[in-house]
Coordinates of C-alpha atoms in Angstrom, one line a residue:
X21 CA -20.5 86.8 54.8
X22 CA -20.3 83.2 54.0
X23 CA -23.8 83.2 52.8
X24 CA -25.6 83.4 49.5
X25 CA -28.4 85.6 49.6
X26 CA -31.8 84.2 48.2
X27 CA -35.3 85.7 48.1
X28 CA -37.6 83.7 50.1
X29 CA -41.7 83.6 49.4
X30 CA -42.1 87.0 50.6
X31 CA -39.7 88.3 48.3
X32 CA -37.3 89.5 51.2
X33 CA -33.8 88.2 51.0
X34 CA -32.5 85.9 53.8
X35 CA -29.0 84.7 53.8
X36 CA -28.2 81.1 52.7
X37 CA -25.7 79.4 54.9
X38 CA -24.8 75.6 54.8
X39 CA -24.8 73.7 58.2
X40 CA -21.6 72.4 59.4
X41 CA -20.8 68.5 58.6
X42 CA -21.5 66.8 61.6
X43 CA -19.0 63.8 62.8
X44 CA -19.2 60.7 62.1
X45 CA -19.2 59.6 65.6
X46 CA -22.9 61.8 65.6
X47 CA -23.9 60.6 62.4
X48 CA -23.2 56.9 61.8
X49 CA -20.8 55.6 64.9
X50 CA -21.4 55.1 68.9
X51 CA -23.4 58.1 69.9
X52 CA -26.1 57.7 67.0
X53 CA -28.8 56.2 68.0
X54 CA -31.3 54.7 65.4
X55 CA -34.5 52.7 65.9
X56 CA -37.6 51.9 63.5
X57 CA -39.7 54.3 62.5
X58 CA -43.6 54.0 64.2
X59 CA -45.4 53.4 60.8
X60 CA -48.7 54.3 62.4
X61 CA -47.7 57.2 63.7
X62 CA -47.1 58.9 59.9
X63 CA -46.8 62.9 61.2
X64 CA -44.1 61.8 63.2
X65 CA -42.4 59.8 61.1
X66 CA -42.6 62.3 58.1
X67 CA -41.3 65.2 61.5
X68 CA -38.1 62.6 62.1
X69 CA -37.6 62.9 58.7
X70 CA -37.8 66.3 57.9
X71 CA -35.8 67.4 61.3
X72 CA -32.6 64.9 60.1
X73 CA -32.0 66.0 56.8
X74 CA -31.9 69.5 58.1
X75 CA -29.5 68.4 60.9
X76 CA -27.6 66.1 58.8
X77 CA -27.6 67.8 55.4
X78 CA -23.9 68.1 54.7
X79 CA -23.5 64.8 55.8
X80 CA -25.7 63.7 53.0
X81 CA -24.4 66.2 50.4
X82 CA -21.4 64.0 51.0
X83 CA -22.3 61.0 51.0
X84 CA -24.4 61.8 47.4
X85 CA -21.5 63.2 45.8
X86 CA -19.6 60.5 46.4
X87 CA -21.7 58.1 45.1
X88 CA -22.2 60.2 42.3
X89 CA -18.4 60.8 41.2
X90 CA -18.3 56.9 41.9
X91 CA -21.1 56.5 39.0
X92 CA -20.0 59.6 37.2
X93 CA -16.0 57.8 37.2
X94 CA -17.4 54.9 35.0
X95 CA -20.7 56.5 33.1
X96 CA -19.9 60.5 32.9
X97 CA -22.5 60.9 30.0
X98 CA -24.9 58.8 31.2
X99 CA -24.8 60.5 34.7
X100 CA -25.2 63.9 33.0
X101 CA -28.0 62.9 31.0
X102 CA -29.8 61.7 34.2
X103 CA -29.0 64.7 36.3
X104 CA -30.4 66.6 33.9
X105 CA -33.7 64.8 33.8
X106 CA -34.3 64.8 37.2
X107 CA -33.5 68.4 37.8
X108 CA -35.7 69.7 35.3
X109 CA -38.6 67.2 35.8
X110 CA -38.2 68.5 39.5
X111 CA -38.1 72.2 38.4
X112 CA -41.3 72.0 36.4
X113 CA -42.9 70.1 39.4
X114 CA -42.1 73.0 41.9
X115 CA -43.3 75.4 38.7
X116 CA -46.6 73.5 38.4
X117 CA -46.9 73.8 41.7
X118 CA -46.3 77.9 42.3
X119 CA -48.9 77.9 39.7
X120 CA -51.5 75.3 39.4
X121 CA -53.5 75.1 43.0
X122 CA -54.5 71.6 42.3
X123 CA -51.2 70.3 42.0
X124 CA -49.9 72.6 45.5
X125 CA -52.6 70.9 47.3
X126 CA -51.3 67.3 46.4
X127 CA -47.9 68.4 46.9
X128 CA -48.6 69.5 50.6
X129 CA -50.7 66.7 51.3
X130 CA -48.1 64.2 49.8
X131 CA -44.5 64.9 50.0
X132 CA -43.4 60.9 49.4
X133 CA -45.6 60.7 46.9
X134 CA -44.7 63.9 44.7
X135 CA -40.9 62.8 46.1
X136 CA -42.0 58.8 44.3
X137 CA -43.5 60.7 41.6
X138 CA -40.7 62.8 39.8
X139 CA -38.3 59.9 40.5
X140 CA -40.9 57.5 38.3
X141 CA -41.1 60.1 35.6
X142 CA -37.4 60.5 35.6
X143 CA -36.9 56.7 35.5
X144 CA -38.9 56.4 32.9
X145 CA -37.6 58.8 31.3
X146 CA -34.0 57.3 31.5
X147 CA -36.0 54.1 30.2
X148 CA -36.3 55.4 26.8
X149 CA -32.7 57.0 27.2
X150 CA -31.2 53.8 27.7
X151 CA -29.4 54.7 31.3
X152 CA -31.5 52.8 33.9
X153 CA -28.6 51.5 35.7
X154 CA -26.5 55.0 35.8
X155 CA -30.2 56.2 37.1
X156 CA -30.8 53.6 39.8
X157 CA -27.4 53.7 41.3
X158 CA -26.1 57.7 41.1
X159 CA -29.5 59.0 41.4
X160 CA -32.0 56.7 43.0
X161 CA -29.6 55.0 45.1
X162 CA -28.3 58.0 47.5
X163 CA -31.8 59.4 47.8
X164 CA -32.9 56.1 49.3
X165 CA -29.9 55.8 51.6
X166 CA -30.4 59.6 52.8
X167 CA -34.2 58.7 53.1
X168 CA -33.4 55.7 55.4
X169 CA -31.2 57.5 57.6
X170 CA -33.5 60.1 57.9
X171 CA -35.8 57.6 58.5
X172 CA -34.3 55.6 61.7
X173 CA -32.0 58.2 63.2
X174 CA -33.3 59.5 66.7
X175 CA -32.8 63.0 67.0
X176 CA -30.6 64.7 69.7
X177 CA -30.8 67.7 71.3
X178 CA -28.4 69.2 69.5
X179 CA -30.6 68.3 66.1
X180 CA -33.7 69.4 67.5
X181 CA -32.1 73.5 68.7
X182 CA -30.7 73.8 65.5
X183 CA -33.3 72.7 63.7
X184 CA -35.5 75.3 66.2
X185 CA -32.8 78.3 64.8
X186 CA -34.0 77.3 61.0
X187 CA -37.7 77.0 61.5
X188 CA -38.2 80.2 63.5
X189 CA -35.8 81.9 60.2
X190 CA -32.1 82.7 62.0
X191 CA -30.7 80.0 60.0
X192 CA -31.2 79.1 56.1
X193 CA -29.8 76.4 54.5
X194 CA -30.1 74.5 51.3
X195 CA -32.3 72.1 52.5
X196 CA -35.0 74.9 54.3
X197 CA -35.1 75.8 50.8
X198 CA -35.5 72.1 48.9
X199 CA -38.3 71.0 51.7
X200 CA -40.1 74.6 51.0
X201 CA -39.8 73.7 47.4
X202 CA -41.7 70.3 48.0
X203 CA -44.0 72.1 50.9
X204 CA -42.6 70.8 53.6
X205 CA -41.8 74.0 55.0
X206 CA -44.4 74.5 58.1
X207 CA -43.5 70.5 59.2
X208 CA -39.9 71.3 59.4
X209 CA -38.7 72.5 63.4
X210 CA -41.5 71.0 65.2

């Protein structure tokens, strides 16, 4: 099995499988087709969004990585430091939110937000660290270029039965687990 297996909510274990990297052709070149985002329309926006970093999350694990060792290549310590502050500022946000109702609420009613929110802490603390730049550039940086891809991609049909196969739970993948962490996990596959 190529799988990790993971507990889910329930407490039952559910295999872990990372999608396949889609081609560049799909995900940047002549068949993708982007277009604006409808700002009015926010529950579809925030379902566009959703849908392509399931579809496309290899694709983005790669692209962050490489950003990253381009970052970590000239600040290794710096990049480490920052890393570590946003994963645990990010772990005792989805801890806060298993256990405090209040906070749960906010974090189902406002993903970008709580998203904004631990990336604000996290730059601050990198503030008083002293490693804004290594922050804004191997950290902040590839989350806003996944976000705007996510963003103005149109999905294809492809994307949207795949996406089906994770949301009725034949598929798991990393990032069913990180959007369930931020309580995304009823938007994503509709």
């Amino acid at each position: 099995m190529l799988g990790n297996q993971v507990p889910n909510r329930s407490g039952k274990m559910v295999d872990v499988q990372p999608p396949p990297l889609r081609s560049l052709d799909d995900f940047l070149l002549s068949s993708a087709r982007f277009a604006v985002p409808d700002v009015r329309d926010l529950d579809r926006w925030n379902n566009r969004i959703i849908n392509n970093l399931l579809y496309y999350q290899s694709n983005y694990l790669v692209s962050a990585l490489g950003f990253l060792l381009l970052v970590g290549y000239f600040q290794p310590f710096q990049l480490c430091v920052g890393a570590i502050v946003v994963t645990l500022l990010f772990l005792g946000f989805v801890w806060a939110a298993e256990n405090q109702a209040p906070i749960r609420r906010f974090r189902r009613n406002h993903p970008s937000v709580a998203v904004l929110a631990i990336l604000l802490v996290s730059y601050l603390f990198m503030t008083v660290l002293g490693g804004v730049a290594v922050f804004l550039f191997g950290i902040a940086f590839p989350i806003l270029m996944v976000l705007v891809h996510a963003s103005v991609r149109l999905r294809s049909l492809k994307n949207k039965l795949e996406n089906k196969l994770e949301s009725i739970g034949l598929k798991r993948t990393p990032m069913g687990l990180l959007l369930e962490a931020l309580g995304q996990e009823q938007e994503a596959g509709s």
